[in-house]
Amino acid sequence: MKKRILIIGASGQIGTELTLYLRNIYGHNKVIASDIAEASAALMESGPFEILDAMDYDAIQDIVIGYEITDVYLMAAMLSATSEKFPMKAWDLNMTSLFNVLNLAKDGKIDKIFWPSSIAVFGPTTPKRDTPQRTVMEPSTVYGISKQTGERWCEYFNKRYGVDVRSLRYPGLISYKTQPGGGTTDYAIDIYHKALKHNKYISFLKEGTKLPMMFMDDAIRATVNIMLAASDDVKIRNSYNLSAMSFAPEEITASIQKHIPEFTIEYESDFRQAIADSWPQTIDDTAARQDWGWEDEVDLDEMTKIMIKNLKDV
Ligand code: NAD
């Protein structure tokens, strides 16, 4: 059967790059981008775009039927820092949108779903180093609670109804093409912008706050690869741990100073410190490597080189 893809939340940080990547693989008209907000000109001009509310089951169904969609990537969500400001709205969006696509698959209207989870599923009682695939999970943020609950529902729909849903626990994702959407790891993007503009950055996380991170290209490859994997190889149907690098603000600073020696950092932590403190420092992603061949490619210094080169011209 011919593959036709719908991306919900395509105008965001990940959706933008994912849409362009998938259009290069499957053909521009085979990948339908959608969001409640318009996307960048590059994305809008590269193929079909629909205004679509992820909360509206009937509207999603109309697009799925109209375009004969086979696969849905659900990228619409409220992220960690914003969710702490609007807990009920976050819960509503993050859960209703997931139920909408899970039910479409259960009713046989789509074949396959990608839904991203996050390292936020872990909490203060989780082992912080080499956090295992299966471990204590007591998330303390509304975002983490919504992601952990989502994981349970993904596994339930897979086991009970045979829904082919695949998921990754993304770490903080770093990119230069689109602005981040209100997460706790956003500092690791902003720091590059500020380093180039002002030679100085005021960090909302304290020195020593080590968090798992990944360059966007690696995350997009992981996303596409888990969707291409044979169904039997995707053994975990809640969500896979995924890892590339971990660093604290002073380590990314040192990496930037290799290119901009006069760059300095100061620390003024805010409410996001408590969110970061509840998350793991490093992640064990052996299961993803063994089951469907995940391999990361970009480390901190390589990422810094790419970020500085591309942001210099902006
Ligand atoms: P983002 O905030 O940049 O983008 C989300 C997009 O969803 C936005 O374009 C927004 O307009 C859209 N949206 C919001 N409400 C909508 C609705 N009702 N209907 C349709 N679209 C709606 O987020 P992102 O960083 O691209 O994240 C995408 C997914 O990946 C989310 O599930 C997020 O939780 C997850 N994730 C992201 C990161 C990261 O570092 N960016 C890390 C872990 C997990």
Coordinates of C-alpha atoms and ligand atoms in Angstrom, one line a residue:
M1 CA 0.0 0.0 0.0
K2 CA 1.2 3.5 -0.8
K3 CA 2.4 5.4 2.2
R4 CA 0.8 8.8 2.9
I5 CA 1.9 10.7 6.0
L6 CA 0.1 13.2 8.2
I7 CA 2.1 15.3 10.6
I8 CA 0.1 17.0 13.4
G9 CA 2.0 19.8 15.0
A10 CA 4.2 20.2 12.0
S11 CA 5.0 23.9 12.6
G12 CA 6.9 23.3 15.8
Q13 CA 10.6 22.7 16.5
I14 CA 10.6 19.0 15.6
G15 CA 7.6 18.9 13.2
T16 CA 9.3 21.4 10.8
E17 CA 12.5 19.4 10.4
L18 CA 10.6 16.1 10.4
T19 CA 8.2 17.2 7.6
L20 CA 11.0 18.4 5.4
Y21 CA 13.0 15.2 6.0
L22 CA 10.0 12.9 5.2
R23 CA 9.1 14.9 2.1
N24 CA 12.6 14.2 0.8
I25 CA 12.1 10.5 1.3
Y26 CA 8.5 9.9 0.3
G27 CA 7.8 12.8 -2.1
H28 CA 6.5 16.3 -1.3
N29 CA 2.8 15.6 -1.9
K30 CA 2.9 12.4 0.2
V31 CA 3.6 14.2 3.4
I32 CA 0.7 16.4 4.7
A33 CA 1.8 19.0 7.3
S34 CA -0.8 20.3 9.7
D35 CA -0.9 22.6 12.8
I36 CA -3.2 25.1 14.5
A37 CA -0.6 27.8 13.5
E38 CA 1.0 28.4 10.1
A39 CA 4.5 27.0 9.6
S40 CA 7.7 28.7 8.2
A41 CA 7.7 29.7 4.6
A42 CA 10.1 26.9 3.7
L43 CA 7.7 24.3 5.0
M44 CA 4.5 25.9 3.7
E45 CA 5.9 26.1 0.2
S46 CA 7.3 22.6 0.2
G47 CA 4.0 20.6 0.1
P48 CA 0.4 20.4 1.3
F49 CA -0.4 22.2 4.6
E50 CA -3.7 22.1 6.5
I51 CA -4.9 24.0 9.6
L52 CA -5.9 21.2 11.9
D53 CA -6.7 21.1 15.7
A54 CA -5.3 18.0 17.3
M55 CA -8.2 18.1 19.8
D56 CA -10.8 17.7 17.0
Y57 CA -11.3 14.0 16.2
D58 CA -13.7 14.7 13.3
A59 CA -11.4 17.2 11.7
I60 CA -8.4 14.8 11.9
Q61 CA -10.6 12.0 10.5
D62 CA -11.7 14.1 7.5
I63 CA -8.1 14.8 6.6
V64 CA -7.1 11.2 7.1
I65 CA -9.8 10.0 4.8
G66 CA -9.4 12.9 2.3
Y67 CA -5.7 12.3 1.8
E68 CA -5.8 8.5 2.3
I69 CA -3.4 8.8 5.2
T70 CA -1.6 5.6 6.4
D71 CA 0.8 7.0 9.0
V72 CA 0.4 9.8 11.6
Y73 CA 3.2 11.5 13.5
L74 CA 1.6 13.4 16.4
M75 CA 4.0 16.2 17.4
A76 CA 1.4 18.6 18.9
A77 CA 1.8 19.0 22.6
M78 CA 2.4 21.5 25.4
L79 CA 6.0 21.3 26.6
S80 CA 7.4 21.0 30.1
A81 CA 7.9 24.6 31.2
T82 CA 4.7 25.9 29.6
S83 CA 2.7 23.0 31.1
E84 CA 3.7 24.1 34.6
K85 CA 1.9 27.4 33.9
F86 CA -1.2 25.8 32.4
P87 CA -1.5 22.3 34.0
M88 CA -5.1 21.5 33.0
K89 CA -4.7 22.8 29.5
A90 CA -1.5 20.8 29.1
W91 CA -3.2 17.6 30.3
D92 CA -6.2 18.2 28.0
L93 CA -4.1 18.8 24.9
N94 CA -1.5 16.1 25.5
M95 CA -4.0 13.4 26.3
T96 CA -6.9 14.2 24.0
S97 CA -4.7 14.5 20.9
L98 CA -3.1 11.1 21.7
F99 CA -6.5 9.4 22.2
N100 CA -7.7 10.9 18.9
V101 CA -5.0 9.2 16.9
L102 CA -5.0 6.0 18.9
N103 CA -8.7 5.7 18.3
L104 CA -8.4 6.4 14.6
A105 CA -5.9 3.5 14.4
K106 CA -8.1 1.2 16.6
D107 CA -11.0 1.9 14.1
G108 CA -8.7 0.8 11.2
K109 CA -8.5 4.3 9.6
I110 CA -4.7 4.5 9.9
D111 CA -1.9 1.9 10.0
K112 CA 0.8 3.4 12.1
I113 CA 1.4 6.1 14.7
F114 CA 4.5 7.9 15.9
W115 CA 4.1 9.6 19.3
P116 CA 7.0 11.2 21.2
S117 CA 7.5 10.6 24.8
S118 CA 10.2 12.3 26.8
I119 CA 12.9 11.9 29.6
A120 CA 10.3 13.8 31.6
V121 CA 8.5 10.5 32.3
F122 CA 11.2 9.9 34.9
G123 CA 11.1 11.7 38.3
P124 CA 13.1 12.5 41.4
T125 CA 13.0 8.9 42.6
T126 CA 14.4 7.5 39.3
P127 CA 18.1 6.5 39.3
K128 CA 19.8 9.6 37.7
R129 CA 22.8 7.9 36.0
D130 CA 22.4 5.4 33.2
T131 CA 18.6 5.5 33.8
P132 CA 17.4 2.1 32.7
Q133 CA 14.6 1.4 30.2
R134 CA 12.5 -0.1 33.0
T135 CA 12.8 1.6 36.3
V136 CA 11.0 3.7 39.0
M137 CA 8.9 6.3 37.3
E138 CA 7.3 8.9 39.5
P139 CA 7.2 12.1 37.4
S140 CA 6.7 15.3 39.3
T141 CA 5.7 17.6 36.4
V142 CA 2.3 17.8 34.7
Y143 CA 4.2 17.3 31.4
G144 CA 5.9 14.2 32.7
I145 CA 2.7 12.8 34.1
S146 CA 1.0 13.3 30.7
K147 CA 3.9 11.6 28.9
Q148 CA 4.0 8.6 31.3
T149 CA 0.2 8.2 31.1
G150 CA 0.5 8.4 27.3
E151 CA 3.1 5.6 27.3
R152 CA 0.7 3.4 29.3
W153 CA -2.1 4.0 26.8
C154 CA 0.1 3.4 23.8
E155 CA 1.1 0.0 25.2
Y156 CA -2.5 -0.7 26.1
F157 CA -3.8 0.1 22.6
N158 CA -1.0 -2.1 21.1
K159 CA -1.7 -5.1 23.3
R160 CA -5.5 -4.8 23.4
Y161 CA -6.3 -3.6 19.9
G162 CA -3.1 -4.4 17.9
V163 CA -2.5 -0.6 17.2
D164 CA 1.0 -0.2 15.7
V165 CA 2.2 2.8 17.8
R166 CA 5.9 3.5 18.1
S167 CA 7.5 5.9 20.5
L168 CA 10.8 7.4 21.7
R169 CA 11.7 9.2 25.0
Y170 CA 13.4 12.2 23.4
P171 CA 16.0 14.0 25.5
G172 CA 16.4 17.8 25.1
L173 CA 16.6 18.5 21.3
I174 CA 18.9 21.1 19.9
S175 CA 18.4 22.7 16.5
Y176 CA 19.0 25.9 14.6
K177 CA 16.2 25.9 12.1
T178 CA 13.2 26.5 14.3
Q179 CA 12.8 28.1 17.7
P180 CA 12.1 25.8 20.6
G181 CA 8.6 25.6 22.1
G182 CA 8.8 26.1 25.8
G183 CA 10.8 23.2 27.2
T184 CA 13.3 23.1 30.1
T185 CA 16.2 22.2 27.8
D186 CA 15.6 25.3 25.6
Y187 CA 18.6 27.0 27.3
A188 CA 21.0 24.7 25.2
I189 CA 19.7 26.4 22.1
D190 CA 19.4 30.0 23.4
I191 CA 23.0 29.8 24.6
Y192 CA 24.3 29.6 21.0
H193 CA 22.1 32.5 19.9
K194 CA 23.3 34.7 22.8
A195 CA 27.0 33.6 22.4
L196 CA 26.9 34.9 18.9
K197 CA 25.0 38.1 19.6
H198 CA 26.3 39.2 23.1
N199 CA 29.2 37.0 24.0
K200 CA 27.3 36.3 27.3
Y201 CA 24.5 34.1 28.5
I202 CA 22.5 34.1 31.7
S203 CA 21.5 30.5 32.4
F204 CA 18.1 29.7 34.0
L205 CA 19.7 26.4 35.1
K206 CA 22.5 26.2 37.7
E207 CA 26.1 25.1 37.2
G208 CA 26.3 21.3 37.4
T209 CA 22.8 20.6 36.0
K210 CA 23.6 17.8 33.7
L211 CA 20.8 16.7 31.3
P212 CA 20.5 14.3 28.4
M213 CA 20.5 16.1 25.0
M214 CA 20.6 15.3 21.3
F215 CA 21.2 17.2 18.1
M216 CA 18.0 17.4 16.0
D217 CA 19.4 15.4 13.0
D218 CA 20.0 12.4 15.3
A219 CA 16.4 12.7 16.7
I220 CA 14.9 12.8 13.2
R221 CA 16.9 9.8 12.1
A222 CA 15.8 7.9 15.2
T223 CA 12.2 8.8 14.5
V224 CA 12.2 7.7 10.9
N225 CA 14.2 4.6 11.7
I226 CA 11.8 3.3 14.4
M227 CA 9.0 3.9 12.0
L228 CA 10.8 1.9 9.2
A229 CA 11.7 -1.0 11.6
A230 CA 10.0 -4.3 11.2
S231 CA 7.0 -4.5 13.6
D232 CA 8.5 -7.5 15.4
D233 CA 11.7 -5.6 16.1
V234 CA 9.8 -2.9 17.9
K235 CA 9.4 -4.9 21.1
I236 CA 8.8 -2.1 23.5
R237 CA 5.4 -0.5 22.9
N238 CA 5.4 2.1 25.6
S239 CA 8.5 4.1 24.6
Y240 CA 12.2 3.6 24.0
N241 CA 15.0 5.3 25.9
L242 CA 17.1 7.2 23.5
S243 CA 20.5 8.8 24.2
A244 CA 23.3 10.7 22.5
M245 CA 25.1 13.1 24.9
S246 CA 24.7 14.7 28.4
F247 CA 26.1 18.0 29.6
A248 CA 25.7 20.7 32.1
P249 CA 25.7 24.5 31.3
E250 CA 29.4 24.9 32.0
E251 CA 30.2 22.0 29.6
I252 CA 28.3 23.5 26.7
T253 CA 30.0 26.9 27.6
A254 CA 33.5 25.2 27.4
S255 CA 32.5 23.8 24.0
I256 CA 31.4 27.2 22.7
Q257 CA 34.6 28.9 24.1
K258 CA 36.6 26.7 21.7
H259 CA 35.1 28.9 18.9
I260 CA 34.3 32.1 20.9
P261 CA 37.0 32.4 23.7
E262 CA 35.5 35.6 25.1
F263 CA 32.1 34.0 25.7
T264 CA 31.0 33.9 29.4
I265 CA 28.1 32.5 31.4
E266 CA 26.3 33.6 34.5
Y267 CA 23.7 31.7 36.5
E268 CA 20.2 32.9 37.6
S269 CA 18.0 29.8 38.0
D270 CA 14.2 30.0 37.9
F271 CA 11.3 27.6 38.2
R272 CA 12.8 25.4 35.5
Q273 CA 15.6 24.4 37.9
A274 CA 13.1 22.2 39.8
I275 CA 12.0 20.5 36.6
A276 CA 15.6 19.8 35.5
D277 CA 16.5 18.5 39.0
S278 CA 13.7 15.9 38.7
W279 CA 15.1 14.4 35.4
P280 CA 17.9 11.9 34.8
Q281 CA 21.5 12.9 33.9
T282 CA 22.3 10.1 31.6
I283 CA 20.2 7.5 29.8
D284 CA 20.8 3.8 29.1
D285 CA 19.4 3.2 25.6
T286 CA 20.7 -0.4 25.1
A287 CA 17.2 -1.6 24.1
A288 CA 16.8 0.8 21.2
R289 CA 20.3 -0.1 20.0
Q290 CA 19.6 -3.9 20.2
D291 CA 16.0 -4.0 19.0
W292 CA 16.1 -1.7 15.9
G293 CA 19.7 -0.6 15.5
W294 CA 19.7 2.9 17.0
E295 CA 23.1 4.7 16.8
D296 CA 23.8 8.3 17.6
E297 CA 26.2 10.3 15.4
V298 CA 26.6 13.9 16.8
D299 CA 28.5 14.7 20.0
L300 CA 28.7 18.0 21.9
D301 CA 31.7 19.5 20.1
E302 CA 30.4 18.4 16.7
M303 CA 27.0 19.9 17.5
T304 CA 28.6 23.2 18.6
K305 CA 30.5 23.4 15.3
I306 CA 27.3 22.9 13.3
M307 CA 25.2 25.3 15.5
I308 CA 27.8 28.2 15.3
K309 CA 28.4 27.7 11.6
N310 CA 24.6 27.9 10.8
L311 CA 23.6 30.6 13.3
K312 CA 26.4 32.9 12.3
D313 CA 24.7 33.8 9.1
V314 CA 21.2 34.4 10.6
Ligands
NAD1 P1 6.8 22.7 19.7 O1 6.1 23.4 20.9 O2 7.9 23.4 19.1 O3 5.7 22.4 18.6 C1 4.4 21.9 18.9 C2 3.5 22.3 17.8 O4 2.2 21.9 18.1 C3 3.4 23.8 17.6 O5 3.7 24.2 16.2 C4 2.0 24.2 18.0 O6 1.4 25.2 17.2 C5 1.3 22.9 17.7 N1 0.0 22.7 18.4 C6 -0.2 23.1 19.7 N2 -1.5 22.8 20.0 C7 -2.0 22.3 18.9 C8 -3.3 21.8 18.5 N3 -4.3 21.8 19.4 N4 -3.5 21.2 17.3 C9 -2.5 21.2 16.4 N5 -1.3 21.6 16.7 C10 -1.1 22.2 17.9 O7 7.2 21.2 20.3 P2 8.4 20.3 19.7 O8 9.6 20.6 20.5 O9 8.4 20.3 18.3 O10 7.8 18.9 20.3 C11 7.1 18.0 19.6 C12 6.8 16.7 20.4 O11 8.1 16.2 20.9 C13 6.0 17.0 21.7 O12 5.2 15.9 21.9 C14 7.0 17.1 22.8 O13 6.5 16.8 24.0 C15 8.1 16.1 22.3 N6 9.4 16.4 22.9 C16 10.1 17.4 22.5 C17 11.4 17.7 23.0 C18 12.2 18.8 22.6 O14 13.3 19.0 23.2 N7 11.8 19.7 21.7 C19 11.9 16.8 24.0 C20 11.1 15.7 24.4 C21 9.9 15.5 23.8

